[in-house]
Amino acid sequence: MHEATQMEIKALKQAAASHAASLVAAGMAVGLGHGSTAVAVVPALAERYRRGELAGTVFVPAAHFMAEALRRHGLPVGSLDDWPVLDLGIDGADEIDGNLDCVKGGGGALLYEKIVAQAARRFVLVADAGKLSPRLGTRHAVPVEVTPVALAPTTGFLNEIGGNPALRLRPDGDPMRTERGNAILDCAFGPLADPAALAAVLDARAGIAGHGLFIGLASLAIVAGPDGVRELARPAG
């Protein structure tokens, strides 16, 4: 089996995105994350909107980048202030396991993405098959968003629990900052035996504003691979 090219991956993302767009119905409040596959959903939504299939639908973005993409395509943009409960949330992921738990945050919008995901009655992941993983942490570091004043002690804490944190930098070498001005530490924990337990440890630490472990949120994953587009449901129990 050959390694997928960037062009093939882009085509797979588009196939998954088009399928995800079909889940949106008229009158829904729909949350959209920042992932590249979530951004790929926007043109398909815009086409349905132009055909009159999504009357009354409003889209709540998790990042300014997504808000701009929605506006460029003429789609109505809302906020959680007006729609605190969303009918549907759609987002990509960096790594997805068999329980549909996932690692997110490669684009740096992990805190807002999780807020939007938790506000959704139904949260759906869209991805190419290369994002599937037998165990989270196998293929992707866990991003941890940290309040600047807590950066030094949190770096020490993450080292102590085996995270091997690395400060995420911009291309010019300065620390990358989120929309809230926070720093991101990418933590190479390695394959995680218990992602939920690690998420609880990170949630309990003051100074950590958010992390990229999305546990128990997704009910469905739309995954595109060489054999077509599949819907993967969260296992029962």
PDB file of C-alpha atoms in Angstrom:
ATOM      1  CA  MET A   1       0.000   0.000   0.000  1.00  0.00           C
ATOM      2  CA  HIS A   2       1.553   3.286  -1.106  1.00  0.00           C
ATOM      3  CA  GLU A   3       1.756   6.438   0.986  1.00  0.00           C
ATOM      4  CA  ALA A   4      -1.048   8.803  -0.017  1.00  0.00           C
ATOM      5  CA  THR A   5       0.089  11.911  -1.857  1.00  0.00           C
ATOM      6  CA  GLN A   6      -1.025  15.381  -0.786  1.00  0.00           C
ATOM      7  CA  MET A   7      -3.320  15.515  -3.802  1.00  0.00           C
ATOM      8  CA  GLU A   8      -4.896  12.182  -2.869  1.00  0.00           C
ATOM      9  CA  ILE A   9      -5.335  13.294   0.744  1.00  0.00           C
ATOM     10  CA  LYS A  10      -6.998  16.507  -0.423  1.00  0.00           C
ATOM     11  CA  ALA A  11      -9.418  14.500  -2.582  1.00  0.00           C
ATOM     12  CA  LEU A  12     -10.239  12.205   0.356  1.00  0.00           C
ATOM     13  CA  LYS A  13     -10.861  15.179   2.640  1.00  0.00           C
ATOM     14  CA  GLN A  14     -13.180  16.674   0.038  1.00  0.00           C
ATOM     15  CA  ALA A  15     -15.122  13.420  -0.262  1.00  0.00           C
ATOM     16  CA  ALA A  16     -15.584  13.224   3.515  1.00  0.00           C
ATOM     17  CA  ALA A  17     -16.511  16.911   3.652  1.00  0.00           C
ATOM     18  CA  SER A  18     -19.170  16.568   0.954  1.00  0.00           C
ATOM     19  CA  HIS A  19     -20.727  13.669   2.835  1.00  0.00           C
ATOM     20  CA  ALA A  20     -20.700  15.640   6.098  1.00  0.00           C
ATOM     21  CA  ALA A  21     -22.451  18.577   4.406  1.00  0.00           C
ATOM     22  CA  SER A  22     -25.386  16.275   3.639  1.00  0.00           C
ATOM     23  CA  LEU A  23     -26.067  15.940   7.393  1.00  0.00           C
ATOM     24  CA  VAL A  24     -26.991  19.629   7.677  1.00  0.00           C
ATOM     25  CA  ALA A  25     -30.701  20.435   7.430  1.00  0.00           C
ATOM     26  CA  ALA A  26     -32.703  23.652   7.074  1.00  0.00           C
ATOM     27  CA  GLY A  27     -33.117  25.605  10.292  1.00  0.00           C
ATOM     28  CA  MET A  28     -30.196  24.017  12.108  1.00  0.00           C
ATOM     29  CA  ALA A  29     -27.583  25.814  14.191  1.00  0.00           C
ATOM     30  CA  VAL A  30     -24.321  24.189  13.099  1.00  0.00           C
ATOM     31  CA  GLY A  31     -20.920  24.507  14.747  1.00  0.00           C
ATOM     32  CA  LEU A  32     -17.814  24.269  12.565  1.00  0.00           C
ATOM     33  CA  GLY A  33     -14.270  23.752  13.801  1.00  0.00           C
ATOM     34  CA  HIS A  34     -11.005  25.001  12.408  1.00  0.00           C
ATOM     35  CA  GLY A  35      -9.593  21.806  10.911  1.00  0.00           C
ATOM     36  CA  SER A  36      -8.702  21.677   7.213  1.00  0.00           C
ATOM     37  CA  THR A  37     -11.355  19.032   6.578  1.00  0.00           C
ATOM     38  CA  ALA A  38     -13.977  21.161   8.333  1.00  0.00           C
ATOM     39  CA  VAL A  39     -13.000  24.081   6.098  1.00  0.00           C
ATOM     40  CA  ALA A  40     -13.509  21.774   3.110  1.00  0.00           C
ATOM     41  CA  VAL A  41     -17.166  21.354   4.169  1.00  0.00           C
ATOM     42  CA  VAL A  42     -17.879  25.049   3.522  1.00  0.00           C
ATOM     43  CA  PRO A  43     -18.088  25.003  -0.311  1.00  0.00           C
ATOM     44  CA  ALA A  44     -20.477  22.036  -0.191  1.00  0.00           C
ATOM     45  CA  LEU A  45     -22.638  23.852   2.359  1.00  0.00           C
ATOM     46  CA  ALA A  46     -22.584  26.988   0.223  1.00  0.00           C
ATOM     47  CA  GLU A  47     -23.797  25.059  -2.811  1.00  0.00           C
ATOM     48  CA  ARG A  48     -26.705  23.614  -0.807  1.00  0.00           C
ATOM     49  CA  TYR A  49     -27.472  27.065   0.604  1.00  0.00           C
ATOM     50  CA  ARG A  50     -27.592  28.591  -2.896  1.00  0.00           C
ATOM     51  CA  ARG A  51     -30.030  25.847  -3.959  1.00  0.00           C
ATOM     52  CA  GLY A  52     -32.354  26.890  -1.125  1.00  0.00           C
ATOM     53  CA  GLU A  53     -31.915  23.657   0.846  1.00  0.00           C
ATOM     54  CA  LEU A  54     -30.641  25.307   4.040  1.00  0.00           C
ATOM     55  CA  ALA A  55     -33.126  28.092   4.701  1.00  0.00           C
ATOM     56  CA  GLY A  56     -32.827  29.355   8.268  1.00  0.00           C
ATOM     57  CA  THR A  57     -29.575  27.504   8.912  1.00  0.00           C
ATOM     58  CA  VAL A  58     -26.890  29.436  10.815  1.00  0.00           C
ATOM     59  CA  PHE A  59     -23.226  28.502  11.230  1.00  0.00           C
ATOM     60  CA  VAL A  60     -21.218  29.064  14.407  1.00  0.00           C
ATOM     61  CA  PRO A  61     -17.450  29.017  13.748  1.00  0.00           C
ATOM     62  CA  ALA A  62     -14.777  28.021  16.262  1.00  0.00           C
ATOM     63  CA  ALA A  63     -12.187  30.422  14.851  1.00  0.00           C
ATOM     64  CA  HIS A  64     -11.896  33.680  12.898  1.00  0.00           C
ATOM     65  CA  PHE A  65     -10.433  31.764   9.974  1.00  0.00           C
ATOM     66  CA  MET A  66     -13.609  29.665   9.679  1.00  0.00           C
ATOM     67  CA  ALA A  67     -15.839  32.734  10.117  1.00  0.00           C
ATOM     68  CA  GLU A  68     -14.045  34.395   7.197  1.00  0.00           C
ATOM     69  CA  ALA A  69     -14.430  31.275   5.050  1.00  0.00           C
ATOM     70  CA  LEU A  70     -18.172  31.156   5.785  1.00  0.00           C
ATOM     71  CA  ARG A  71     -18.644  34.838   4.934  1.00  0.00           C
ATOM     72  CA  ARG A  72     -16.666  34.502   1.693  1.00  0.00           C
ATOM     73  CA  HIS A  73     -19.154  31.836   0.626  1.00  0.00           C
ATOM     74  CA  GLY A  74     -22.185  33.917   1.602  1.00  0.00           C
ATOM     75  CA  LEU A  75     -23.221  31.738   4.550  1.00  0.00           C
ATOM     76  CA  PRO A  76     -24.853  33.236   7.683  1.00  0.00           C
ATOM     77  CA  VAL A  77     -22.515  33.389  10.680  1.00  0.00           C
ATOM     78  CA  GLY A  78     -23.720  33.272  14.280  1.00  0.00           C
ATOM     79  CA  SER A  79     -22.202  32.981  17.740  1.00  0.00           C
ATOM     80  CA  LEU A  80     -22.674  30.907  20.864  1.00  0.00           C
ATOM     81  CA  ASP A  81     -24.112  34.000  22.557  1.00  0.00           C
ATOM     82  CA  ASP A  82     -27.181  33.645  20.332  1.00  0.00           C
ATOM     83  CA  TRP A  83     -27.065  29.862  19.800  1.00  0.00           C
ATOM     84  CA  PRO A  84     -25.644  28.349  23.020  1.00  0.00           C
ATOM     85  CA  VAL A  85     -26.995  24.917  22.048  1.00  0.00           C
ATOM     86  CA  LEU A  86     -26.104  23.662  18.569  1.00  0.00           C
ATOM     87  CA  ASP A  87     -27.981  21.001  16.632  1.00  0.00           C
ATOM     88  CA  LEU A  88     -24.801  19.703  15.005  1.00  0.00           C
ATOM     89  CA  GLY A  89     -21.053  20.192  15.241  1.00  0.00           C
ATOM     90  CA  ILE A  90     -18.650  19.240  12.439  1.00  0.00           C
ATOM     91  CA  ASP A  91     -14.870  19.231  12.716  1.00  0.00           C
ATOM     92  CA  GLY A  92     -11.769  17.479  11.537  1.00  0.00           C
ATOM     93  CA  ALA A  93      -9.233  15.676  13.726  1.00  0.00           C
ATOM     94  CA  ASP A  94      -5.522  14.963  13.780  1.00  0.00           C
ATOM     95  CA  GLU A  95      -5.912  11.417  15.126  1.00  0.00           C
ATOM     96  CA  ILE A  96      -9.008   9.262  15.780  1.00  0.00           C
ATOM     97  CA  ASP A  97      -9.180   5.983  17.709  1.00  0.00           C
ATOM     98  CA  GLY A  98     -11.730   3.171  17.628  1.00  0.00           C
ATOM     99  CA  ASN A  99     -13.933   4.861  20.236  1.00  0.00           C
ATOM    100  CA  LEU A 100     -14.036   8.047  18.125  1.00  0.00           C
ATOM    101  CA  ASP A 101     -12.028   9.837  20.788  1.00  0.00           C
ATOM    102  CA  CYS A 102      -9.570  12.093  19.051  1.00  0.00           C
ATOM    103  CA  VAL A 103      -6.621  14.449  19.220  1.00  0.00           C
ATOM    104  CA  LYS A 104      -7.190  17.934  17.841  1.00  0.00           C
ATOM    105  CA  GLY A 105      -5.387  21.256  17.907  1.00  0.00           C
ATOM    106  CA  GLY A 106      -2.872  21.073  15.090  1.00  0.00           C
ATOM    107  CA  GLY A 107      -4.256  24.390  13.865  1.00  0.00           C
ATOM    108  CA  GLY A 108      -4.124  25.996  17.309  1.00  0.00           C
ATOM    109  CA  ALA A 109      -7.880  26.522  17.857  1.00  0.00           C
ATOM    110  CA  LEU A 110      -8.353  23.601  20.269  1.00  0.00           C
ATOM    111  CA  LEU A 111     -10.029  25.520  23.110  1.00  0.00           C
ATOM    112  CA  TYR A 112     -12.699  27.149  20.942  1.00  0.00           C
ATOM    113  CA  GLU A 113     -13.150  23.925  18.974  1.00  0.00           C
ATOM    114  CA  LYS A 114     -13.893  22.001  22.165  1.00  0.00           C
ATOM    115  CA  ILE A 115     -16.315  24.679  23.382  1.00  0.00           C
ATOM    116  CA  VAL A 116     -18.231  24.377  20.103  1.00  0.00           C
ATOM    117  CA  ALA A 117     -18.111  20.555  20.204  1.00  0.00           C
ATOM    118  CA  GLN A 118     -19.485  20.461  23.744  1.00  0.00           C
ATOM    119  CA  ALA A 119     -22.292  22.848  22.762  1.00  0.00           C
ATOM    120  CA  ALA A 120     -23.466  20.490  20.004  1.00  0.00           C
ATOM    121  CA  ARG A 121     -26.182  17.895  20.556  1.00  0.00           C
ATOM    122  CA  ARG A 122     -24.400  15.783  17.918  1.00  0.00           C
ATOM    123  CA  PHE A 123     -20.708  16.070  17.130  1.00  0.00           C
ATOM    124  CA  VAL A 124     -19.374  14.576  13.895  1.00  0.00           C
ATOM    125  CA  LEU A 125     -15.764  14.136  12.824  1.00  0.00           C
ATOM    126  CA  VAL A 126     -14.674  14.305   9.187  1.00  0.00           C
ATOM    127  CA  ALA A 127     -11.309  12.924   8.141  1.00  0.00           C
ATOM    128  CA  ASP A 128      -9.295  10.961   5.649  1.00  0.00           C
ATOM    129  CA  ALA A 129      -8.486   7.371   6.577  1.00  0.00           C
ATOM    130  CA  GLY A 130      -4.893   8.318   7.436  1.00  0.00           C
ATOM    131  CA  LYS A 131      -6.167   9.923  10.641  1.00  0.00           C
ATOM    132  CA  LEU A 132      -7.376   6.606  12.057  1.00  0.00           C
ATOM    133  CA  SER A 133      -5.142   5.230  14.798  1.00  0.00           C
ATOM    134  CA  PRO A 134      -5.121   2.137  17.021  1.00  0.00           C
ATOM    135  CA  ARG A 135      -4.293   4.326  20.029  1.00  0.00           C
ATOM    136  CA  LEU A 136      -4.213   8.082  20.513  1.00  0.00           C
ATOM    137  CA  GLY A 137      -0.717   9.496  20.801  1.00  0.00           C
ATOM    138  CA  THR A 138       0.695   6.978  18.335  1.00  0.00           C
ATOM    139  CA  ARG A 139       0.824   9.415  15.427  1.00  0.00           C
ATOM    140  CA  HIS A 140       0.256  12.833  16.925  1.00  0.00           C
ATOM    141  CA  ALA A 141       1.385  14.869  19.912  1.00  0.00           C
ATOM    142  CA  VAL A 142      -1.244  16.142  22.343  1.00  0.00           C
ATOM    143  CA  PRO A 143      -1.481  19.955  22.180  1.00  0.00           C
ATOM    144  CA  VAL A 144      -1.869  21.662  25.556  1.00  0.00           C
ATOM    145  CA  GLU A 145      -2.915  25.334  25.634  1.00  0.00           C
ATOM    146  CA  VAL A 146      -1.320  27.213  28.526  1.00  0.00           C
ATOM    147  CA  THR A 147      -1.905  30.635  30.068  1.00  0.00           C
ATOM    148  CA  PRO A 148       1.380  32.573  29.626  1.00  0.00           C
ATOM    149  CA  VAL A 149       1.920  33.239  33.345  1.00  0.00           C
ATOM    150  CA  ALA A 150       1.798  29.478  33.963  1.00  0.00           C
ATOM    151  CA  LEU A 151       4.083  28.450  31.109  1.00  0.00           C
ATOM    152  CA  ALA A 152       7.228  27.601  33.120  1.00  0.00           C
ATOM    153  CA  PRO A 153       5.533  25.597  35.919  1.00  0.00           C
ATOM    154  CA  THR A 154       3.203  23.866  33.447  1.00  0.00           C
ATOM    155  CA  THR A 155       6.166  22.863  31.286  1.00  0.00           C
ATOM    156  CA  GLY A 156       7.740  21.287  34.364  1.00  0.00           C
ATOM    157  CA  PHE A 157       4.486  19.547  35.300  1.00  0.00           C
ATOM    158  CA  LEU A 158       4.061  18.092  31.807  1.00  0.00           C
ATOM    159  CA  ASN A 159       7.638  16.830  31.869  1.00  0.00           C
ATOM    160  CA  GLU A 160       6.961  15.143  35.205  1.00  0.00           C
ATOM    161  CA  ILE A 161       3.980  13.226  33.819  1.00  0.00           C
ATOM    162  CA  GLY A 162       5.870  12.112  30.701  1.00  0.00           C
ATOM    163  CA  GLY A 163       4.636  14.652  28.164  1.00  0.00           C
ATOM    164  CA  ASN A 164       8.019  15.782  26.803  1.00  0.00           C
ATOM    165  CA  PRO A 165       6.488  19.184  25.987  1.00  0.00           C
ATOM    166  CA  ALA A 166       7.765  21.319  23.119  1.00  0.00           C
ATOM    167  CA  LEU A 167       6.747  24.953  22.774  1.00  0.00           C
ATOM    168  CA  ARG A 168       5.015  25.483  19.439  1.00  0.00           C
ATOM    169  CA  LEU A 169       6.782  28.189  17.419  1.00  0.00           C
ATOM    170  CA  ARG A 170       5.798  30.322  14.479  1.00  0.00           C
ATOM    171  CA  PRO A 171       7.898  30.196  11.291  1.00  0.00           C
ATOM    172  CA  ASP A 172       9.804  33.284  12.502  1.00  0.00           C
ATOM    173  CA  GLY A 173      10.839  31.441  15.675  1.00  0.00           C
ATOM    174  CA  ASP A 174       8.588  33.327  18.097  1.00  0.00           C
ATOM    175  CA  PRO A 175       6.111  31.347  20.236  1.00  0.00           C
ATOM    176  CA  MET A 176       2.797  30.755  18.514  1.00  0.00           C
ATOM    177  CA  ARG A 177      -0.150  32.372  20.316  1.00  0.00           C
ATOM    178  CA  THR A 178      -3.784  31.329  20.192  1.00  0.00           C
ATOM    179  CA  GLU A 179      -6.634  33.775  19.664  1.00  0.00           C
ATOM    180  CA  ARG A 180      -6.695  34.162  23.458  1.00  0.00           C
ATOM    181  CA  GLY A 181      -2.969  34.920  23.586  1.00  0.00           C
ATOM    182  CA  ASN A 182      -2.079  31.562  25.107  1.00  0.00           C
ATOM    183  CA  ALA A 183       0.918  29.368  24.284  1.00  0.00           C
ATOM    184  CA  ILE A 184       0.738  25.782  23.023  1.00  0.00           C
ATOM    185  CA  LEU A 185       2.922  22.953  24.275  1.00  0.00           C
ATOM    186  CA  ASP A 186       2.914  19.909  21.993  1.00  0.00           C
ATOM    187  CA  CYS A 187       3.293  16.879  24.238  1.00  0.00           C
ATOM    188  CA  ALA A 188       4.749  13.602  22.956  1.00  0.00           C
ATOM    189  CA  PHE A 189       3.269  11.240  25.530  1.00  0.00           C
ATOM    190  CA  GLY A 190       3.428   8.357  23.086  1.00  0.00           C
ATOM    191  CA  PRO A 191       0.564   5.847  22.710  1.00  0.00           C
ATOM    192  CA  LEU A 192      -1.970   6.491  25.474  1.00  0.00           C
ATOM    193  CA  ALA A 193      -3.265   3.530  27.464  1.00  0.00           C
ATOM    194  CA  ASP A 194      -6.033   5.665  29.011  1.00  0.00           C
ATOM    195  CA  PRO A 195      -6.726   8.940  27.173  1.00  0.00           C
ATOM    196  CA  ALA A 196      -9.652   9.789  29.483  1.00  0.00           C
ATOM    197  CA  ALA A 197      -7.430   9.538  32.567  1.00  0.00           C
ATOM    198  CA  LEU A 198      -4.837  11.849  31.023  1.00  0.00           C
ATOM    199  CA  ALA A 199      -7.574  14.293  30.005  1.00  0.00           C
ATOM    200  CA  ALA A 200      -8.770  14.398  33.630  1.00  0.00           C
ATOM    201  CA  VAL A 201      -5.237  15.117  34.878  1.00  0.00           C
ATOM    202  CA  LEU A 202      -4.839  17.963  32.391  1.00  0.00           C
ATOM    203  CA  ASP A 203      -8.302  19.364  33.162  1.00  0.00           C
ATOM    204  CA  ALA A 204      -7.428  19.540  36.863  1.00  0.00           C
ATOM    205  CA  ARG A 205      -4.236  21.573  36.413  1.00  0.00           C
ATOM    206  CA  ALA A 206      -4.526  25.325  36.903  1.00  0.00           C
ATOM    207  CA  GLY A 207      -2.879  27.228  34.060  1.00  0.00           C
ATOM    208  CA  ILE A 208      -3.951  24.739  31.399  1.00  0.00           C
ATOM    209  CA  ALA A 209      -6.640  26.537  29.408  1.00  0.00           C
ATOM    210  CA  GLY A 210      -7.400  23.535  27.253  1.00  0.00           C
ATOM    211  CA  HIS A 211      -5.974  20.432  25.632  1.00  0.00           C
ATOM    212  CA  GLY A 212      -6.436  18.495  22.437  1.00  0.00           C
ATOM    213  CA  LEU A 213      -7.931  15.298  23.850  1.00  0.00           C
ATOM    214  CA  PHE A 214     -11.589  15.202  22.806  1.00  0.00           C
ATOM    215  CA  ILE A 215     -13.039  12.360  24.857  1.00  0.00           C
ATOM    216  CA  GLY A 216     -16.599  11.078  24.550  1.00  0.00           C
ATOM    217  CA  LEU A 217     -17.736  13.907  22.273  1.00  0.00           C
ATOM    218  CA  ALA A 218     -18.064  12.427  18.771  1.00  0.00           C
ATOM    219  CA  SER A 219     -20.943  10.099  17.958  1.00  0.00           C
ATOM    220  CA  LEU A 220     -20.028   9.655  14.298  1.00  0.00           C
ATOM    221  CA  ALA A 221     -16.917   9.849  12.109  1.00  0.00           C
ATOM    222  CA  ILE A 222     -17.121  10.260   8.348  1.00  0.00           C
ATOM    223  CA  VAL A 223     -13.931   8.789   6.951  1.00  0.00           C
ATOM    224  CA  ALA A 224     -12.839   8.789   3.324  1.00  0.00           C
ATOM    225  CA  GLY A 225     -10.345   6.229   2.072  1.00  0.00           C
ATOM    226  CA  PRO A 226      -9.396   4.491  -1.177  1.00  0.00           C
ATOM    227  CA  ASP A 227     -12.473   2.254  -0.749  1.00  0.00           C
ATOM    228  CA  GLY A 228     -14.871   5.199  -0.483  1.00  0.00           C
ATOM    229  CA  VAL A 229     -16.568   7.115   2.304  1.00  0.00           C
ATOM    230  CA  ARG A 230     -17.557   5.260   5.483  1.00  0.00           C
ATOM    231  CA  GLU A 231     -19.608   6.261   8.514  1.00  0.00           C
ATOM    232  CA  LEU A 232     -18.097   4.995  11.760  1.00  0.00           C
ATOM    233  CA  ALA A 233     -20.357   5.117  14.820  1.00  0.00           C
ATOM    234  CA  ARG A 234     -19.119   5.277  18.404  1.00  0.00           C
ATOM    235  CA  PRO A 235     -19.214   1.739  19.813  1.00  0.00           C
ATOM    236  CA  ALA A 236     -22.095   1.042  22.195  1.00  0.00           C
ATOM    237  CA  GLY A 237     -21.185   1.108  25.891  1.00  0.00           C
TER     238      GLY A 237
END
